[in-house]
mmCIF file of C-alpha atoms in Angstrom:
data_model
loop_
_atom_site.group_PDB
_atom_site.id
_atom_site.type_symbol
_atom_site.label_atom_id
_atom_site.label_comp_id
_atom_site.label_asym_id
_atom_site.label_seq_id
_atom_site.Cartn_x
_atom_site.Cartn_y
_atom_site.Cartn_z
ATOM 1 C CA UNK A 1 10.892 71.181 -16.998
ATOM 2 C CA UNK A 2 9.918 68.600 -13.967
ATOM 3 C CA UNK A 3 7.209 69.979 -11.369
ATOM 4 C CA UNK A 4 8.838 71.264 -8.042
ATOM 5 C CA UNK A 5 8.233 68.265 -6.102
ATOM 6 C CA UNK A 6 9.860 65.775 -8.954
ATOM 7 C CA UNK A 7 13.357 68.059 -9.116
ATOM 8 C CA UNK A 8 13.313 67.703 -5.388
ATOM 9 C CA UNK A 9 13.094 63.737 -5.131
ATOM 10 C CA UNK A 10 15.514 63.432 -7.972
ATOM 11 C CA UNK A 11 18.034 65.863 -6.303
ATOM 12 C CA UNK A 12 17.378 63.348 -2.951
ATOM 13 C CA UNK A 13 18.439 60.442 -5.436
ATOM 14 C CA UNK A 14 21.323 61.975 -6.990
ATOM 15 C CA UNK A 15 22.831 63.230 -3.691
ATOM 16 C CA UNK A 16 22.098 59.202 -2.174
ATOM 17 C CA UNK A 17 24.237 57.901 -5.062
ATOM 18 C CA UNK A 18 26.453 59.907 -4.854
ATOM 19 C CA UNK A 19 27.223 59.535 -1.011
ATOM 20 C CA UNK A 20 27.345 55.959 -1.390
ATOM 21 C CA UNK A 21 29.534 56.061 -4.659
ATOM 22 C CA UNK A 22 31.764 57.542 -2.195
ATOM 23 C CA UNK A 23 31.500 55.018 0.572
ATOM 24 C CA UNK A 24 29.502 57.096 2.900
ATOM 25 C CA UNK A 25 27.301 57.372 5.460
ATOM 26 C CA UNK A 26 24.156 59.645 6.168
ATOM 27 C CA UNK A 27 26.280 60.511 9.369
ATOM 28 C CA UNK A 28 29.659 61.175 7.389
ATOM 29 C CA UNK A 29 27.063 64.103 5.610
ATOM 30 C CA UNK A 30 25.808 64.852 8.473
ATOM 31 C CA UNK A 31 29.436 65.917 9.885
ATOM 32 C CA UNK A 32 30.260 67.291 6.405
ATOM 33 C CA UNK A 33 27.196 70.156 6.757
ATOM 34 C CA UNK A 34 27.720 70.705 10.325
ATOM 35 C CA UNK A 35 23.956 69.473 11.434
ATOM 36 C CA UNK A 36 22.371 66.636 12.373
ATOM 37 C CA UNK A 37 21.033 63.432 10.481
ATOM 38 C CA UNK A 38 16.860 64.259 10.141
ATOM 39 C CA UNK A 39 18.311 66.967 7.914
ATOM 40 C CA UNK A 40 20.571 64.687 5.488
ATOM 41 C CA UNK A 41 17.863 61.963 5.546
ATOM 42 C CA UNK A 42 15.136 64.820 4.127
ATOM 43 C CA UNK A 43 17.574 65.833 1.518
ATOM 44 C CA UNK A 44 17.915 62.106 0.093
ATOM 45 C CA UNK A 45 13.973 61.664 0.688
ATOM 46 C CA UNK A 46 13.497 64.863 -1.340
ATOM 47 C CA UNK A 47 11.336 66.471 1.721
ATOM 48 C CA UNK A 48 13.612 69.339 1.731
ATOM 49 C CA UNK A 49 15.243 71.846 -0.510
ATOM 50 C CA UNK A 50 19.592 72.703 -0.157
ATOM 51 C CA UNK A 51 21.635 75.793 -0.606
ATOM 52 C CA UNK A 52 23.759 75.944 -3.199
ATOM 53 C CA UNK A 53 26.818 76.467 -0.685
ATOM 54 C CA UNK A 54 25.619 73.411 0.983
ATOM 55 C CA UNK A 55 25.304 71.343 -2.073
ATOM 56 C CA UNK A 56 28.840 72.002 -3.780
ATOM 57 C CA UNK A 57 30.214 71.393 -0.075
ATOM 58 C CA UNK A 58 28.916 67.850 -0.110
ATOM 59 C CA UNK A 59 29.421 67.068 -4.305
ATOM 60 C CA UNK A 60 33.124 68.540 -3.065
ATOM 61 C CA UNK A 61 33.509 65.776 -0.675
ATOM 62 C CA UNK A 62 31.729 63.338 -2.074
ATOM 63 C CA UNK A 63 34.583 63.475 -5.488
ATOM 64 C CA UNK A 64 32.117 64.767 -8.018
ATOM 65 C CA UNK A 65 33.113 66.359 -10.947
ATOM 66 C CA UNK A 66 33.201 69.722 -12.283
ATOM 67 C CA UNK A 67 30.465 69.103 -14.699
ATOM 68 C CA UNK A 68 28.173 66.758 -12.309
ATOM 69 C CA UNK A 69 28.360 70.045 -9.368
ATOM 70 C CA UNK A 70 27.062 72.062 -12.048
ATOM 71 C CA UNK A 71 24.087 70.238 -12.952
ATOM 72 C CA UNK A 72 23.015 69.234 -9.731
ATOM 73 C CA UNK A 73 23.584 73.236 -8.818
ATOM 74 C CA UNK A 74 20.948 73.447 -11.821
ATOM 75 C CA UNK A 75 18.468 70.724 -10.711
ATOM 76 C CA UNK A 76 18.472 71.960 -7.499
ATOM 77 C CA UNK A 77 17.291 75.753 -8.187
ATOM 78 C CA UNK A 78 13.591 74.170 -7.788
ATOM 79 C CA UNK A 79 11.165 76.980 -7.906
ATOM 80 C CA UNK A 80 8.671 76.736 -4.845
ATOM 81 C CA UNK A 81 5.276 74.971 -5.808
ATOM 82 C CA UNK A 82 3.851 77.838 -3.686
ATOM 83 C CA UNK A 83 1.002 79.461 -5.618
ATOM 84 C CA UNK A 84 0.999 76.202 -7.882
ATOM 85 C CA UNK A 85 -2.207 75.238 -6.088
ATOM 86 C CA UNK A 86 -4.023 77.939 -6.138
ATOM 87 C CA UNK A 87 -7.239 78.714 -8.554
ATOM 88 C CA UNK A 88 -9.183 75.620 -9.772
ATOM 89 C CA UNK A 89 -6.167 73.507 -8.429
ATOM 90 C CA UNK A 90 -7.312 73.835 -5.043
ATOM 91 C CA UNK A 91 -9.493 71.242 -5.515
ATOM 92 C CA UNK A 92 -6.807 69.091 -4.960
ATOM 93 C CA UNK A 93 -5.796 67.913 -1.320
ATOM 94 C CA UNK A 94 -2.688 67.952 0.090
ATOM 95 C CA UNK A 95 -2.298 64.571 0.599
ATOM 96 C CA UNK A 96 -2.955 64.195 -3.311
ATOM 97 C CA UNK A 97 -0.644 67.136 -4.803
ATOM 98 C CA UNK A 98 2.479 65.000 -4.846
ATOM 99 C CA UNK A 99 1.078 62.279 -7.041
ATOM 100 C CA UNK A 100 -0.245 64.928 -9.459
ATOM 101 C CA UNK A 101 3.460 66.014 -9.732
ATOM 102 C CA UNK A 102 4.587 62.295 -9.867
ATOM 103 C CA UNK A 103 1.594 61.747 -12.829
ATOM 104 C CA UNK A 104 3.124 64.790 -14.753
ATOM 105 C CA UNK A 105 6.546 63.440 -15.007
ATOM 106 C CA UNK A 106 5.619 59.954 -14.939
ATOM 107 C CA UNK A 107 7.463 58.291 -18.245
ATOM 108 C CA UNK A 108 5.210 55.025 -17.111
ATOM 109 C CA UNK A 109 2.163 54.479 -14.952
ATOM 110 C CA UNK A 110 -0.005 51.533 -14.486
ATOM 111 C CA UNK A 111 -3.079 51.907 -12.323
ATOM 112 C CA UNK A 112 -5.432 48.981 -10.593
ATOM 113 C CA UNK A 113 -8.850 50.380 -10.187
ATOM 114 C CA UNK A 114 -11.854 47.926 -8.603
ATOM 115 C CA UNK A 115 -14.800 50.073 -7.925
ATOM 116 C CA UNK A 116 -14.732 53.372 -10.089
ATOM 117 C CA UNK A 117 -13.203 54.424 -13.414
ATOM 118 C CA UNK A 118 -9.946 56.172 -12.760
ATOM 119 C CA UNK A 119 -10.216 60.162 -12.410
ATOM 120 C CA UNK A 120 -7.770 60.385 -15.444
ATOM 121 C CA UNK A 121 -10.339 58.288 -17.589
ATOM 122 C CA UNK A 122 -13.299 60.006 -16.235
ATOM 123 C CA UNK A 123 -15.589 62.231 -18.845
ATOM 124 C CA UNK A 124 -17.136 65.400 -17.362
ATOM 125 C CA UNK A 125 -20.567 64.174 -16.945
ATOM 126 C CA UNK A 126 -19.050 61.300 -15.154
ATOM 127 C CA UNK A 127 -17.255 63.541 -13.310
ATOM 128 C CA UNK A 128 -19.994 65.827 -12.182
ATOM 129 C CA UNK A 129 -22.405 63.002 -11.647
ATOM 130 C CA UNK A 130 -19.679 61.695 -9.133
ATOM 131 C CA UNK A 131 -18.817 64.865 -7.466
ATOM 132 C CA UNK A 132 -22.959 65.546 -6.972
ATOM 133 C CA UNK A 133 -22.776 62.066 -5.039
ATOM 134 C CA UNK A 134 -20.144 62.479 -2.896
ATOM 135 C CA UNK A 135 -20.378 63.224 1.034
ATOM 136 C CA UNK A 136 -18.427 66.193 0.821
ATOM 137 C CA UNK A 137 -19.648 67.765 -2.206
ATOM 138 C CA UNK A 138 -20.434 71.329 -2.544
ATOM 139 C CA UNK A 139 -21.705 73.140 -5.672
ATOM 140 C CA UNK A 140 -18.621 75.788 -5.562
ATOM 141 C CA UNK A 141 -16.411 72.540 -6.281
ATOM 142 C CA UNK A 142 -17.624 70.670 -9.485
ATOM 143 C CA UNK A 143 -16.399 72.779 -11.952
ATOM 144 C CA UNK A 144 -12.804 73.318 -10.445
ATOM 145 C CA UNK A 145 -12.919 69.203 -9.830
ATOM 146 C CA UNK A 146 -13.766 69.166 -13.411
ATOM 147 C CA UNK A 147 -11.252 71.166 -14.956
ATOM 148 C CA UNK A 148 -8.573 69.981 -12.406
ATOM 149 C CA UNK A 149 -9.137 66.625 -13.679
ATOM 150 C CA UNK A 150 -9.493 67.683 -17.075
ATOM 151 C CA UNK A 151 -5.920 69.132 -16.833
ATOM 152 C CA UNK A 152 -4.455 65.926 -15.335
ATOM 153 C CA UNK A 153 -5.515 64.200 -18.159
ATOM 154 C CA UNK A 154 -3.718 66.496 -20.922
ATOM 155 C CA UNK A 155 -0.570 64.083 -20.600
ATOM 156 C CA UNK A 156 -2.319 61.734 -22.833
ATOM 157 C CA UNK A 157 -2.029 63.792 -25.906
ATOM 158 C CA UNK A 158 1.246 65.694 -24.424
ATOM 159 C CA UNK A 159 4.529 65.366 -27.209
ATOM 160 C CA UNK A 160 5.796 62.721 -25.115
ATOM 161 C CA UNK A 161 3.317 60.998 -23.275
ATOM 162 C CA UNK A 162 3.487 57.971 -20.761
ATOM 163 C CA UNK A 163 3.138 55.165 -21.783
ATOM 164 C CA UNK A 164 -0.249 54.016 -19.265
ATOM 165 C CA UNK A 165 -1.832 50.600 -18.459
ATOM 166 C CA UNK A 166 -4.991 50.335 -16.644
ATOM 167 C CA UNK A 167 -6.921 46.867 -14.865
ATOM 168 C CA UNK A 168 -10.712 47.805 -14.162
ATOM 169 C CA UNK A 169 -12.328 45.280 -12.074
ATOM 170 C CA UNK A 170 -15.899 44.978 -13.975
ATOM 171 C CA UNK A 171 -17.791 46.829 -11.140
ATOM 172 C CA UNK A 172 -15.914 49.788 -12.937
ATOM 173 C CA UNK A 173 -18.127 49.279 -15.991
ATOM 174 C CA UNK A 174 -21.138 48.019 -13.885
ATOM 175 C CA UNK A 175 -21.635 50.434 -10.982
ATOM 176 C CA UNK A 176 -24.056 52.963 -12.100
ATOM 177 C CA UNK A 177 -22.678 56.916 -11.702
ATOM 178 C CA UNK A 178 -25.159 58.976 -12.781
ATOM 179 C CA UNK A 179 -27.426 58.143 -15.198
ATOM 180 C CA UNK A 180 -27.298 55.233 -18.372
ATOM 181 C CA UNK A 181 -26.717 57.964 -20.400
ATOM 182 C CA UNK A 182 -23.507 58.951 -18.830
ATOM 183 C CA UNK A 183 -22.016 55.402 -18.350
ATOM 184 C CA UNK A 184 -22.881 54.765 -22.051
ATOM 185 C CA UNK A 185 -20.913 57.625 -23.047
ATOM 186 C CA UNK A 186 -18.289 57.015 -20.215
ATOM 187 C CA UNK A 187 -17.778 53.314 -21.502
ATOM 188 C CA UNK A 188 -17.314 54.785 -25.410
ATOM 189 C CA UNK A 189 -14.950 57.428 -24.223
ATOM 190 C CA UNK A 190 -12.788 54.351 -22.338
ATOM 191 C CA UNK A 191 -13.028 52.432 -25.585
ATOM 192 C CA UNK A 192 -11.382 55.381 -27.486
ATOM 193 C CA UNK A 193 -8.627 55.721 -24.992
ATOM 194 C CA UNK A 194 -8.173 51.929 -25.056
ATOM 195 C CA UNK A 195 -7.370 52.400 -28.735
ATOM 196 C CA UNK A 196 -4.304 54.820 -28.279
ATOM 197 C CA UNK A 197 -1.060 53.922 -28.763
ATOM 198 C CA UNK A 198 0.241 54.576 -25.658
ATOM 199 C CA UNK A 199 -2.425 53.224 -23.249
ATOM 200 C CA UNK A 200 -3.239 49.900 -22.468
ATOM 201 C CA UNK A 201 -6.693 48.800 -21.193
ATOM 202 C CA UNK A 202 -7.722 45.215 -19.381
ATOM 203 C CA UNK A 203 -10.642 44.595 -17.655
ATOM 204 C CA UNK A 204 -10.859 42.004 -14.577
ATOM 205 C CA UNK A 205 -14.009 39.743 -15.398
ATOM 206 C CA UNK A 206 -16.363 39.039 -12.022
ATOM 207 C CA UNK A 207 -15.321 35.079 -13.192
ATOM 208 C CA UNK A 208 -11.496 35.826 -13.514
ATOM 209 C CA UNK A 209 -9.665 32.840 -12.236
ATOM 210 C CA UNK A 210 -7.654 34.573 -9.397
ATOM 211 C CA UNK A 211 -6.839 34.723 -5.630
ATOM 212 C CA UNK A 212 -9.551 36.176 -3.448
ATOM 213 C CA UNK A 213 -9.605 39.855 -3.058
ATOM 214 C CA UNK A 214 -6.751 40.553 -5.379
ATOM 215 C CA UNK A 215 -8.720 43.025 -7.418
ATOM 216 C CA UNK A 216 -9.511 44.739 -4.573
ATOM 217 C CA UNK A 217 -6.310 46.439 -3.659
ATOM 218 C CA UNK A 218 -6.360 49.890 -5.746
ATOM 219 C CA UNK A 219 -2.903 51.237 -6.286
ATOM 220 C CA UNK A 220 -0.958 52.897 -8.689
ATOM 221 C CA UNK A 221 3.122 52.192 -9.445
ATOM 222 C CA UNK A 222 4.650 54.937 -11.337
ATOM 223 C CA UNK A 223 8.300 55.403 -12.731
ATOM 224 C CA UNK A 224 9.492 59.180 -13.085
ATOM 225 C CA UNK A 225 12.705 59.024 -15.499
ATOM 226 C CA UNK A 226 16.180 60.163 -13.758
ATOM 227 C CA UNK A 227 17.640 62.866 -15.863
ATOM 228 C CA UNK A 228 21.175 61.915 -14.612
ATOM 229 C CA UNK A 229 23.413 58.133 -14.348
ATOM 230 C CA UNK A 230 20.978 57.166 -11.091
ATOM 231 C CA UNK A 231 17.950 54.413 -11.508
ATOM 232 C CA UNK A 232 14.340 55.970 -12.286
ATOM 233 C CA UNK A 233 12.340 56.927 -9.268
ATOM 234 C CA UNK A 234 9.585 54.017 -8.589
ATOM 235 C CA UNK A 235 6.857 54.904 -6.350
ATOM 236 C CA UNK A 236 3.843 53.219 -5.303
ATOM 237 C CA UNK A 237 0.822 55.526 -4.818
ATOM 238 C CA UNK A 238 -1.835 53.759 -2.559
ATOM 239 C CA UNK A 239 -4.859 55.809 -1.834
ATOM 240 C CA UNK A 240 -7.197 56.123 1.400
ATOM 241 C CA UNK A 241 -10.796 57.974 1.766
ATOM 242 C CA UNK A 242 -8.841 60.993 3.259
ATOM 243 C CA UNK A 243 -4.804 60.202 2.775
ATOM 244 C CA UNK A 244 -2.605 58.626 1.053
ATOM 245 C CA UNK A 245 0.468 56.558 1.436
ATOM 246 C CA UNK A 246 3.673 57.046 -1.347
ATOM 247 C CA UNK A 247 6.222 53.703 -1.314
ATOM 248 C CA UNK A 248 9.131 53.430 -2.763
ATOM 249 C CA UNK A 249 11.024 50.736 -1.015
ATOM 250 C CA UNK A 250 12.370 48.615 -3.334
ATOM 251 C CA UNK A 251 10.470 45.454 -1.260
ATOM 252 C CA UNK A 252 7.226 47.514 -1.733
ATOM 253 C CA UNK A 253 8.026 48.522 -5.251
ATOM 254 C CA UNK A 254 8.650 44.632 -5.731
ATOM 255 C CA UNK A 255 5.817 43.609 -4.732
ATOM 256 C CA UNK A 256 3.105 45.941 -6.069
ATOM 257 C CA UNK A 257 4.794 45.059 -9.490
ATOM 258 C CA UNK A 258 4.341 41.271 -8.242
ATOM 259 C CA UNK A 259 1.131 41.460 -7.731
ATOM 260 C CA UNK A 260 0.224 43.605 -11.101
ATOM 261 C CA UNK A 261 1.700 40.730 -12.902
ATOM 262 C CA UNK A 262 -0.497 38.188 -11.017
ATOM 263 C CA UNK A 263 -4.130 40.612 -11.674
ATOM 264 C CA UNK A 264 -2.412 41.181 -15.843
ATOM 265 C CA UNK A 265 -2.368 37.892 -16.034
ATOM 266 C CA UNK A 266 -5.994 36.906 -14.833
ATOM 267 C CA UNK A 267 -7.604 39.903 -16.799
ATOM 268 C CA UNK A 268 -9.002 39.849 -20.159
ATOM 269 C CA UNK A 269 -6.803 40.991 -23.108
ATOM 270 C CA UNK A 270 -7.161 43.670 -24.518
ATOM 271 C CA UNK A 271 -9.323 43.354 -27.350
ATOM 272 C CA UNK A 272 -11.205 40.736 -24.760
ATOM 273 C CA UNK A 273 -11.682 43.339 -22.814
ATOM 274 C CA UNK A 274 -12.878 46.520 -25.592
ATOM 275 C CA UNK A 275 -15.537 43.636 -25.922
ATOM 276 C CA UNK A 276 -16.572 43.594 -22.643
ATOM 277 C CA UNK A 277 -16.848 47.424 -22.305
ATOM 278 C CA UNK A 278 -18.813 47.699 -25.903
ATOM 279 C CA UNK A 279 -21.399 44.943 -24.492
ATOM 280 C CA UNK A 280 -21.714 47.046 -20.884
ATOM 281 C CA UNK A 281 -22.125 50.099 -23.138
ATOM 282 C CA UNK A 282 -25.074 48.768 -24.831
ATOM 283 C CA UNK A 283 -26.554 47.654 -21.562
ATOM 284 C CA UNK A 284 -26.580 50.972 -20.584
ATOM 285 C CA UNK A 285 -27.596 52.456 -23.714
ATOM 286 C CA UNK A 286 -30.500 50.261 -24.272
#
């Protein structure tokens, strides 16, 4: 079963096809509800929830099908994500919530990363040694920040899990969290994911051969699978010190992919780069 937030954007999705499979406008739904057009627009953005009444009125005039009404009917009883964040989840800011929801659906993710080891590759010690540095830390926090995260990364090693490529810019490996004991054992714990099946692990050398500043653009594109006829959902996550913007234009989506091709390219391969991570490791260990 998708989170709340996921069942919402995919209703949004299903209900845009389906208006323009019908040679509509927003403002031909807009007339066919009764109410104005910020309304129809949330709906297809998945900002909003519909009534059932409302739903079947639309799928009624848009010509779907018997069978179609009823699943969207189904998809669309999402159950509120109120209470979801509560607990140890808390931890989590608002801003952040809806990519957690995108990461546990996600059939696909690949992350760019130049300073710091992503929070889904991140071993407690490295997690706590962050948290202890961080301007808003507080000692009631580490342990919910470390079982939040903890959580997150449970997709890994889920029945179906994503399949995930990272590019670490070497200051990942090379900026000091903590102490050399807890980079050592961060490094060996990325050198064990690195081996999985499912994830795929490049690091961008200091001497990489590419355009200026490239590596310094951290972002995330993620595709969430469409349980119906529509495209998957593409989203690009890009990430602030206190927000965070989600794109899914297809001219954004184009060229975040674009420029992941450009930074794959210049990176070390993969078994370049366990090589570079096991060398670091000893560094550190020494």
């Amino acid at each position: 079963m998708a989170t709340p937030t996921v069942r919402r954007l995919q209703l949004g999705n299903e209900l845009r096809h389906a208006r323009l499979a019908a040679g509509l406008e927003q403002a031909d739904a807009a007339k066919i509800l009764d109410c104005n057009l910020t309304k129809i627009s949330r709906l297809e953005l998945g900002q909003s929830g519909i009534t059932k009444g409302d739903l079947l009125l639309l799928l009624t005039e848009y010509g779907d099908t018997d069978e179609h009404k009823q699943w969207m009917v189904e998809l669309a009883r999402t159950r509120s994500a109120r209470g979801r964040w509560g607990g140890y989840r808390a931890v989590f800011p608002e801003w952040f919530r809806q990519y957690v929801d995108l990461e546990t659906d996600a059939s696909d993710l690949r992350q760019v990363q130049s300073e710091l080891v992503p929070g889904i590759l991140q071993t407690e010690a490295y997690i706590r040694a962050l948290h202890a540095s961080w301007p808003r830390a507080n000692s009631d926090g580490v342990d919910a920040n470390v079982r939040a995260r903890q959580e997150r990364q449970e997709i890994f090693t889920r029945e179906t899990p994503p399949q995930a490529a990272f590019i670490l810019s070497e200051s990942c490996l090379r900026r000091q969290i903590g102490s050399p004991a807890i980079m050592a054992e961060q490094l060996r714990y990325l050198e064990e994911m690195a081996l999985m099946d499912n994830i795929h692990l490049q690091v961008m050398p200091f001497d990489a051969q590419t355009y200026a500043g490239a590596i310094s653009y951290d972002f995330t594109l993620l595709t969430i699978p469409s349980p119906g006829a529509t495209p998957d959902l593409e989203f690009v996550y890009v990430e602030s010190f206190d927000d965070a913007h989600y794109l899914d234009s297809k001219e954004a989506v184009t060229d975040y992919v674009s420029l992941w091709g450009r930074l794959q390219a210049a990176a070390l391969g993969p078994k370049e780069s366990l090589d570079r991570i096991g060398t670091v490791a000893e560094q550190y260990a020494l």
